[in-house]
Amino acid sequence: MPTPFPSPRFLWWSLVAVFGAVLTCFAATPDSFRAFGINHLGPWFLDLQAILASCDAQAAGLDPYANNPLDLFGRPHSYSDWWLTLGRMGCTRADTVPLGFLLCGAFVVTALASLRPRQPGELLWSLAVLCSPPFLLALDRANNDLVMFLVLAPVVPCLVSTRLWVRLLAVPLIVFAGALKAYPLVAGIVLLGGDGPRDTRRLVFAGALLLAAALPGILSDLRHYAANVPDAAGLTTMGAANLWVGLGVAPLPARWLARLLALAIVGGFLCAKPFAGWSVAPADRGAWLGFVLGAALLTGCFFAGTSYSYRWIFVLWMAPWLWQTPRDPAVPRRVRRFAVLTATLLLFAMWADSGWSALINRFLADAPPGRVMAVADRVFYLEQPLLWALFVCLLGFLAHFAQEGLWRLFSAERPAIPPAR
């Protein structure tokens, strides 16, 4: 049988070539990307440098959790004590560039290995995700969300393994990521995606045991650094409270209002059951678990507070399932339409801020800074309803996954549900 053209191998190498070209252009002329909101501030790998500066401060007898004179911007350490282990291993600010290249290189290789476009359209979809501004910004700063990506990347391959001990390895990976930065603990929802009731019970039981052992240390660390976590605001950030702050609600009540609405939305999906009768085919289980993992991380961050756009790198795990599901005739039409809407809103979320930045730089280049900031704030708040629409979609899929997982956890039989139309 002749090999189809373009073959999957040709498409994957095309993905590597185009992404490599984009990275080369960015490395050679980072300032040319400034118009799209990717602000290269001079030195490379600034976020990694901040962590290493905290290590140097501790080695010098300074409090790393106070304003740090060794950091270029005086930033205090805003992560767990685990990161300071780099200093105990002998790493200093002098290692910023080699460690930054190592971290970014590992991320690029892992990201490319996780994408396998099989059609030209899927190649374009993959490039739209991989070349998006949040990815370039994360690489520019060597942000530690890249580390979270690398730690969690083996979770789904572990869960779909045929060996029990390999599947159980997903549990310490999630807990370790949660010890580094608290938000990855929400990834524990994927443990409900075991291969049958017995496997799900094993995974959840192992997760509960390990979390119970690690949680006191995680909470103790959190008390040290929680006050230092920067409050992200404006373009290139995301957070559920932003919509309500734009409507005049104070930040703290806005966060709690957003969380209560999230619970109400989940409750609405559980009652309405829009995906009733639909289950992912066994062959698609890995892609589905990848989608759930990425969706859980993004949704947890969205409703927990405000985050910088680096978090969008987890969309990479969601991309394969969002491409193949709308084109699968075995999937109910309602689910396919919901997946199309989710994919469309995701592209908007990843590219909108850069689009606004390009327009502002084009038409307001000579305007006073105050006017530029006012326009940027206005468009930022205008895009919030669409971001909320995206996360409503994600909550719908997560609610369906959790409901199915709980059935597996507590019952050997799935209840009969009328199929979706």
Coordinates of C-alpha atoms in Angstrom, one line a residue:
M1 CA 0.0 0.0 0.0
P2 CA 1.6 3.4 -1.0
T3 CA 2.5 5.8 1.7
P4 CA 0.0 8.8 1.7
F5 CA 1.4 12.2 0.9
P6 CA 2.0 14.2 3.0
S7 CA 2.9 11.3 5.3
P8 CA 2.7 11.7 9.1
R9 CA 6.5 11.7 9.2
F10 CA 6.7 14.5 6.7
L11 CA 4.1 16.5 8.7
W12 CA 6.0 16.0 11.9
W13 CA 9.3 17.1 10.4
S14 CA 7.5 20.1 8.9
L15 CA 6.3 20.9 12.4
V16 CA 9.9 20.7 13.7
A17 CA 11.2 22.9 10.9
V18 CA 8.6 25.7 11.2
F19 CA 8.8 25.8 15.0
G20 CA 12.6 25.7 14.8
A21 CA 12.5 28.6 12.4
V22 CA 10.2 30.6 14.7
L23 CA 12.5 29.9 17.7
T24 CA 15.6 30.9 15.6
C25 CA 14.0 34.2 14.6
F26 CA 12.9 34.9 18.2
A27 CA 16.4 34.1 19.5
A28 CA 18.1 36.3 16.9
T29 CA 15.8 39.3 17.1
P30 CA 13.6 39.1 20.3
D31 CA 12.8 42.8 20.1
S32 CA 11.0 42.3 16.8
F33 CA 8.3 40.3 18.7
R34 CA 7.7 43.2 21.2
A35 CA 4.8 44.5 19.1
F36 CA 2.9 41.2 19.9
G37 CA 3.3 41.6 23.7
I38 CA 6.4 39.4 24.0
N39 CA 8.5 41.9 25.9
H40 CA 12.2 40.7 26.0
L41 CA 13.6 42.7 28.9
G42 CA 17.3 42.3 28.0
P43 CA 18.8 39.3 29.8
W44 CA 17.4 35.8 28.8
F45 CA 15.8 33.4 31.3
L46 CA 14.8 36.1 33.9
D47 CA 12.5 33.9 35.9
L48 CA 15.1 31.1 36.3
Q49 CA 17.6 33.9 37.3
A50 CA 15.2 34.9 40.1
I51 CA 15.2 31.4 41.5
L52 CA 18.9 31.2 41.4
A53 CA 19.2 34.6 42.9
S54 CA 17.1 33.3 45.8
C55 CA 19.5 30.4 46.2
D56 CA 22.5 32.8 46.2
A57 CA 20.7 35.0 48.8
Q58 CA 20.2 32.0 51.1
A59 CA 23.9 31.0 50.7
A60 CA 24.9 34.5 51.6
G61 CA 22.8 34.4 54.8
L62 CA 20.0 36.5 53.5
D63 CA 16.3 35.8 53.8
P64 CA 15.3 34.6 50.3
Y65 CA 11.6 35.3 51.1
A66 CA 12.4 39.1 51.5
N67 CA 13.1 41.5 48.7
N68 CA 16.3 40.2 47.2
P69 CA 19.1 42.6 46.3
L70 CA 20.8 39.9 44.2
D71 CA 17.8 39.6 41.8
L72 CA 17.7 42.1 38.8
F73 CA 14.3 43.3 39.9
G74 CA 14.6 42.7 43.7
R75 CA 12.0 40.0 43.6
P76 CA 11.5 37.8 46.8
H77 CA 11.4 34.1 46.5
S78 CA 7.7 33.2 45.7
Y79 CA 7.9 29.4 45.4
S80 CA 8.4 26.5 47.7
D81 CA 11.6 25.6 49.5
W82 CA 12.1 22.8 47.0
W83 CA 13.4 25.3 44.5
L84 CA 16.2 26.4 46.8
T85 CA 17.6 22.8 46.5
L86 CA 19.3 24.1 43.3
G87 CA 21.5 26.2 45.5
R88 CA 22.3 23.3 47.8
M89 CA 23.4 21.4 44.6
G90 CA 25.9 24.2 43.8
C91 CA 23.9 26.1 41.2
T92 CA 24.3 29.9 41.2
R93 CA 23.2 32.9 39.0
A94 CA 26.3 32.1 36.9
D95 CA 24.5 29.0 35.7
T96 CA 21.4 30.9 34.5
V97 CA 22.2 30.6 30.8
P98 CA 23.3 26.9 30.6
L99 CA 20.4 25.8 32.9
G100 CA 18.0 28.0 30.9
F101 CA 19.1 26.4 27.6
L102 CA 18.8 22.9 29.2
L103 CA 15.3 23.6 30.6
C104 CA 14.0 25.2 27.3
G105 CA 15.6 22.5 25.2
A106 CA 13.9 19.8 27.3
F107 CA 10.6 21.5 27.0
V108 CA 10.9 21.9 23.2
V109 CA 11.8 18.3 22.7
T110 CA 9.0 17.1 25.0
A111 CA 6.5 19.4 23.3
L112 CA 7.4 18.2 19.8
A113 CA 7.4 14.6 20.9
S114 CA 3.8 15.0 22.2
L115 CA 2.4 16.2 18.8
R116 CA 1.9 13.8 15.9
P117 CA 0.0 15.7 13.1
R118 CA -1.5 13.3 10.6
Q119 CA -3.2 15.8 8.3
P120 CA -2.1 19.3 6.9
G121 CA -4.9 20.9 8.9
E122 CA -3.7 19.3 12.1
L123 CA -0.2 20.6 11.3
L124 CA -1.5 24.1 11.2
W125 CA -3.5 23.6 14.4
S126 CA -0.4 22.3 16.2
L127 CA 1.6 25.2 14.9
A128 CA -1.0 27.7 16.1
V129 CA -0.7 26.3 19.6
L130 CA 3.1 25.7 19.6
C131 CA 4.1 29.1 18.1
S132 CA 1.6 31.1 20.2
P133 CA 3.0 34.1 22.2
P134 CA 2.6 32.4 25.7
F135 CA 4.9 29.6 24.6
L136 CA 7.6 32.1 23.4
L137 CA 7.2 34.2 26.5
A138 CA 7.7 31.1 28.7
L139 CA 10.8 30.2 26.8
D140 CA 12.1 33.8 26.9
R141 CA 11.9 33.8 30.7
A142 CA 12.6 30.1 31.3
N143 CA 9.6 30.3 33.6
N144 CA 9.2 27.5 36.1
D145 CA 5.9 26.4 34.6
L146 CA 8.2 24.7 32.0
V147 CA 9.4 22.6 34.9
M148 CA 5.8 21.8 35.9
F149 CA 5.2 20.7 32.3
L150 CA 8.2 18.4 32.3
V151 CA 7.3 16.9 35.6
L152 CA 3.7 16.2 34.6
A153 CA 4.4 15.2 31.0
P154 CA 4.9 11.5 31.9
V155 CA 1.6 11.3 33.9
V156 CA -0.7 10.3 31.0
P157 CA 1.8 7.8 29.4
C158 CA 2.0 6.2 32.9
L159 CA -1.7 6.0 33.3
V160 CA -2.2 4.3 29.9
S161 CA 0.5 1.7 30.6
T162 CA -0.4 -2.0 30.8
R163 CA 1.8 -2.4 33.9
L164 CA 0.3 -1.5 37.3
W165 CA 3.6 -0.2 38.8
V166 CA 4.0 2.2 35.9
R167 CA 0.4 3.5 36.3
L168 CA 1.1 4.1 40.0
L169 CA 4.1 6.3 39.1
A170 CA 1.6 9.0 38.0
V171 CA 0.8 9.6 41.6
P172 CA 4.2 10.7 42.9
L173 CA 4.7 12.8 39.8
I174 CA 1.5 14.8 40.6
V175 CA 2.3 15.2 44.3
F176 CA 5.9 16.2 43.5
A177 CA 4.6 18.9 41.1
G178 CA 2.2 20.1 43.8
A179 CA 5.1 20.4 46.2
L180 CA 7.0 22.6 43.8
K181 CA 4.0 24.8 43.1
A182 CA 0.6 24.1 44.8
Y183 CA -1.6 24.5 41.7
P184 CA -0.6 21.1 40.0
L185 CA -2.4 19.2 42.8
V186 CA -5.6 19.7 40.8
A187 CA -4.1 17.4 38.2
G188 CA -5.1 14.6 40.7
I189 CA -8.5 14.5 38.9
V190 CA -6.9 12.4 36.2
L191 CA -6.5 9.6 38.7
L192 CA -10.3 9.0 38.2
G193 CA -9.5 7.9 34.7
G194 CA -8.2 4.5 35.6
D195 CA -8.7 1.5 33.4
G196 CA -11.8 0.2 35.1
P197 CA -13.1 0.3 38.7
R198 CA -10.4 -1.6 40.4
D199 CA -7.6 0.3 38.7
T200 CA -9.3 3.6 39.6
R201 CA -9.6 2.6 43.2
R202 CA -5.9 1.8 43.4
L203 CA -4.9 5.1 41.8
V204 CA -7.2 7.2 44.0
F205 CA -6.1 5.3 47.2
A206 CA -2.4 5.7 46.4
G207 CA -3.0 9.4 45.6
A208 CA -4.9 10.0 48.9
L209 CA -2.1 8.3 50.9
L210 CA 0.7 10.2 49.3
L211 CA -1.1 13.5 49.5
A212 CA -1.9 13.0 53.2
A213 CA 1.9 12.4 53.8
A214 CA 3.0 15.4 51.7
L215 CA 0.2 17.9 52.5
P216 CA 1.6 19.2 55.8
G217 CA 4.9 20.1 54.1
I218 CA 3.1 21.7 51.2
L219 CA 0.9 23.9 53.4
S220 CA 4.0 24.9 55.5
D221 CA 5.8 26.0 52.4
L222 CA 2.7 27.8 51.2
R223 CA 2.6 29.9 54.4
H224 CA 6.2 31.1 53.6
Y225 CA 5.7 32.2 50.1
A226 CA 2.0 32.9 49.5
A227 CA 2.3 36.6 50.3
N228 CA 5.1 36.9 47.7
V229 CA 3.2 35.5 44.8
P230 CA 2.8 38.5 42.4
D231 CA -0.8 39.6 41.7
A232 CA -0.9 39.3 37.9
A233 CA -3.0 42.0 36.1
G234 CA -3.7 43.3 32.6
L235 CA -2.9 41.8 29.2
T236 CA -1.0 38.5 29.1
T237 CA -2.8 37.4 32.3
M238 CA -5.9 35.3 33.1
G239 CA -8.2 34.9 36.0
A240 CA -11.9 34.4 36.7
A241 CA -12.1 37.5 38.9
N242 CA -11.0 39.8 36.2
L243 CA -14.5 40.0 34.7
W244 CA -16.0 41.1 38.0
V245 CA -13.2 43.5 38.9
G246 CA -13.9 45.1 35.5
L247 CA -17.5 45.5 36.6
G248 CA -16.5 47.3 39.8
V249 CA -16.3 44.4 42.3
A250 CA -13.4 44.5 44.8
P251 CA -10.7 41.8 44.0
L252 CA -11.3 39.5 47.0
P253 CA -15.1 39.4 46.7
A254 CA -14.7 39.0 42.9
R255 CA -12.6 35.9 43.5
W256 CA -15.1 34.3 45.8
L257 CA -18.0 35.2 43.4
A258 CA -16.1 33.5 40.5
R259 CA -15.6 30.4 42.6
L260 CA -19.2 30.2 43.6
L261 CA -20.3 30.6 40.0
A262 CA -17.9 27.8 39.0
L263 CA -19.5 25.5 41.5
A264 CA -22.9 26.4 40.2
I265 CA -21.8 25.8 36.6
V266 CA -20.5 22.4 37.5
G267 CA -23.7 21.6 39.3
G268 CA -25.7 22.7 36.3
F269 CA -23.7 20.3 34.0
L270 CA -24.1 17.4 36.5
C271 CA -27.8 18.0 36.5
A272 CA -28.3 18.6 32.8
K273 CA -25.9 15.8 31.7
P274 CA -25.4 17.2 28.1
F275 CA -22.9 14.4 27.4
A276 CA -24.9 11.6 28.8
G277 CA -24.3 8.3 27.1
W278 CA -20.9 9.3 25.6
S279 CA -17.7 7.7 26.6
V280 CA -14.3 8.0 25.0
A281 CA -13.3 5.1 22.9
P282 CA -10.4 3.0 24.4
A283 CA -8.1 4.0 21.5
D284 CA -8.6 7.7 22.4
R285 CA -8.2 7.3 26.1
G286 CA -4.6 8.7 26.1
A287 CA -5.6 11.8 24.2
W288 CA -8.7 12.3 26.4
L289 CA -6.6 12.0 29.6
G290 CA -4.2 14.5 28.2
F291 CA -7.0 16.9 27.5
V292 CA -8.4 16.5 31.0
L293 CA -4.9 17.0 32.6
G294 CA -4.4 20.3 30.7
A295 CA -8.0 21.5 31.3
A296 CA -7.8 20.8 35.0
L297 CA -4.6 22.7 35.4
L298 CA -5.8 25.7 33.4
T299 CA -9.3 25.7 35.1
G300 CA -7.8 25.4 38.6
C301 CA -5.5 28.4 38.0
F302 CA -8.3 30.4 36.4
F303 CA -10.6 30.1 39.4
A304 CA -7.9 30.2 42.1
G305 CA -6.6 33.6 41.3
T306 CA -4.8 35.4 38.5
S307 CA -1.9 33.9 36.5
Y308 CA 0.5 35.0 33.8
S309 CA 0.0 33.6 30.3
Y310 CA 2.8 31.0 30.8
R311 CA 0.0 28.7 32.0
W312 CA -1.3 28.3 28.5
I313 CA 1.5 26.0 27.7
F314 CA -0.7 23.2 29.1
V315 CA -2.9 23.6 26.1
L316 CA -0.4 21.4 24.3
W317 CA -1.8 18.3 26.0
M318 CA -5.3 19.3 25.0
A319 CA -4.6 20.0 21.3
P320 CA -4.6 16.4 19.9
W321 CA -8.0 15.5 21.4
L322 CA -9.6 18.8 20.4
W323 CA -8.5 18.2 16.8
Q324 CA -9.6 14.6 16.4
T325 CA -12.9 14.7 18.3
P326 CA -14.8 17.0 16.0
R327 CA -13.8 14.8 13.1
D328 CA -14.8 11.5 14.7
P329 CA -18.3 10.4 13.4
A330 CA -18.6 8.0 16.3
V331 CA -18.7 10.9 18.7
P332 CA -22.2 12.4 19.3
R333 CA -22.8 15.6 17.4
R334 CA -23.4 17.6 20.6
V335 CA -20.0 16.7 21.9
R336 CA -18.3 17.5 18.6
R337 CA -19.9 20.9 18.5
F338 CA -18.8 21.6 22.1
A339 CA -15.2 20.5 21.2
V340 CA -15.2 22.9 18.2
L341 CA -16.4 25.8 20.4
T342 CA -13.7 24.9 23.0
A343 CA -11.0 24.8 20.4
T344 CA -12.1 28.1 18.9
L345 CA -12.2 29.9 22.2
L346 CA -8.8 28.4 23.1
L347 CA -7.2 29.9 20.0
F348 CA -8.7 33.3 20.9
A349 CA -7.4 33.0 24.5
M350 CA -3.9 32.3 23.3
W351 CA -3.6 34.9 20.6
A352 CA -6.0 37.7 21.6
D353 CA -3.7 39.6 23.9
S354 CA -1.0 39.6 21.2
G355 CA -3.5 40.8 18.6
W356 CA -4.6 43.7 20.9
S357 CA -0.9 44.5 21.6
A358 CA -0.1 44.6 17.9
L359 CA -3.1 46.9 17.2
I360 CA -2.2 49.2 20.1
N361 CA 1.4 49.4 19.0
R362 CA 0.3 50.1 15.4
F363 CA -2.3 52.9 16.0
L364 CA -1.2 54.3 19.4
A365 CA 2.5 54.3 19.0
D366 CA 2.8 58.1 19.6
A367 CA 0.0 58.3 22.2
P368 CA 0.7 59.3 25.8
P369 CA 1.4 56.2 28.1
G370 CA -1.7 57.0 30.1
R371 CA -3.9 56.7 27.1
V372 CA -2.2 53.5 25.9
M373 CA -2.7 51.9 29.3
A374 CA -6.4 53.0 29.3
V375 CA -7.0 51.4 25.9
A376 CA -5.2 48.2 27.0
D377 CA -7.3 47.9 30.1
R378 CA -10.5 48.4 28.1
V379 CA -9.8 45.7 25.6
F380 CA -8.6 43.4 28.4
Y381 CA -11.9 43.6 30.1
L382 CA -13.8 43.3 26.9
E383 CA -12.3 39.9 26.2
Q384 CA -13.2 38.5 29.7
P385 CA -16.7 37.2 28.7
L386 CA -15.1 35.0 26.0
L387 CA -12.5 33.7 28.5
W388 CA -15.4 32.8 30.8
A389 CA -17.1 31.1 27.9
L390 CA -14.0 29.0 27.4
F391 CA -13.8 27.9 31.0
V392 CA -17.5 27.1 31.1
C393 CA -16.8 24.6 28.2
L394 CA -13.8 23.2 30.1
L395 CA -15.9 22.8 33.3
G396 CA -18.5 20.9 31.2
F397 CA -15.9 18.4 30.0
L398 CA -14.3 18.1 33.5
A399 CA -17.7 17.5 35.1
H400 CA -18.5 14.7 32.7
F401 CA -15.0 13.1 33.3
A402 CA -15.4 13.4 37.1
Q403 CA -18.9 11.9 37.0
E404 CA -17.7 8.9 35.0
G405 CA -14.7 8.5 37.2
L406 CA -16.8 8.5 40.3
W407 CA -19.0 5.8 38.8
R408 CA -15.8 3.7 38.2
L409 CA -14.7 4.4 41.7
F410 CA -17.8 3.3 43.5
S411 CA -19.5 0.9 41.2
A412 CA -18.4 -1.9 38.8
E413 CA -21.3 -1.1 36.5
R414 CA -22.1 2.2 34.7
P415 CA -25.8 3.2 35.0
A416 CA -27.8 3.1 31.8
I417 CA -28.1 6.6 30.4
P418 CA -30.0 7.6 27.3
P419 CA -27.5 8.4 24.5
A420 CA -26.9 12.0 23.5
R421 CA -28.2 13.3 20.2

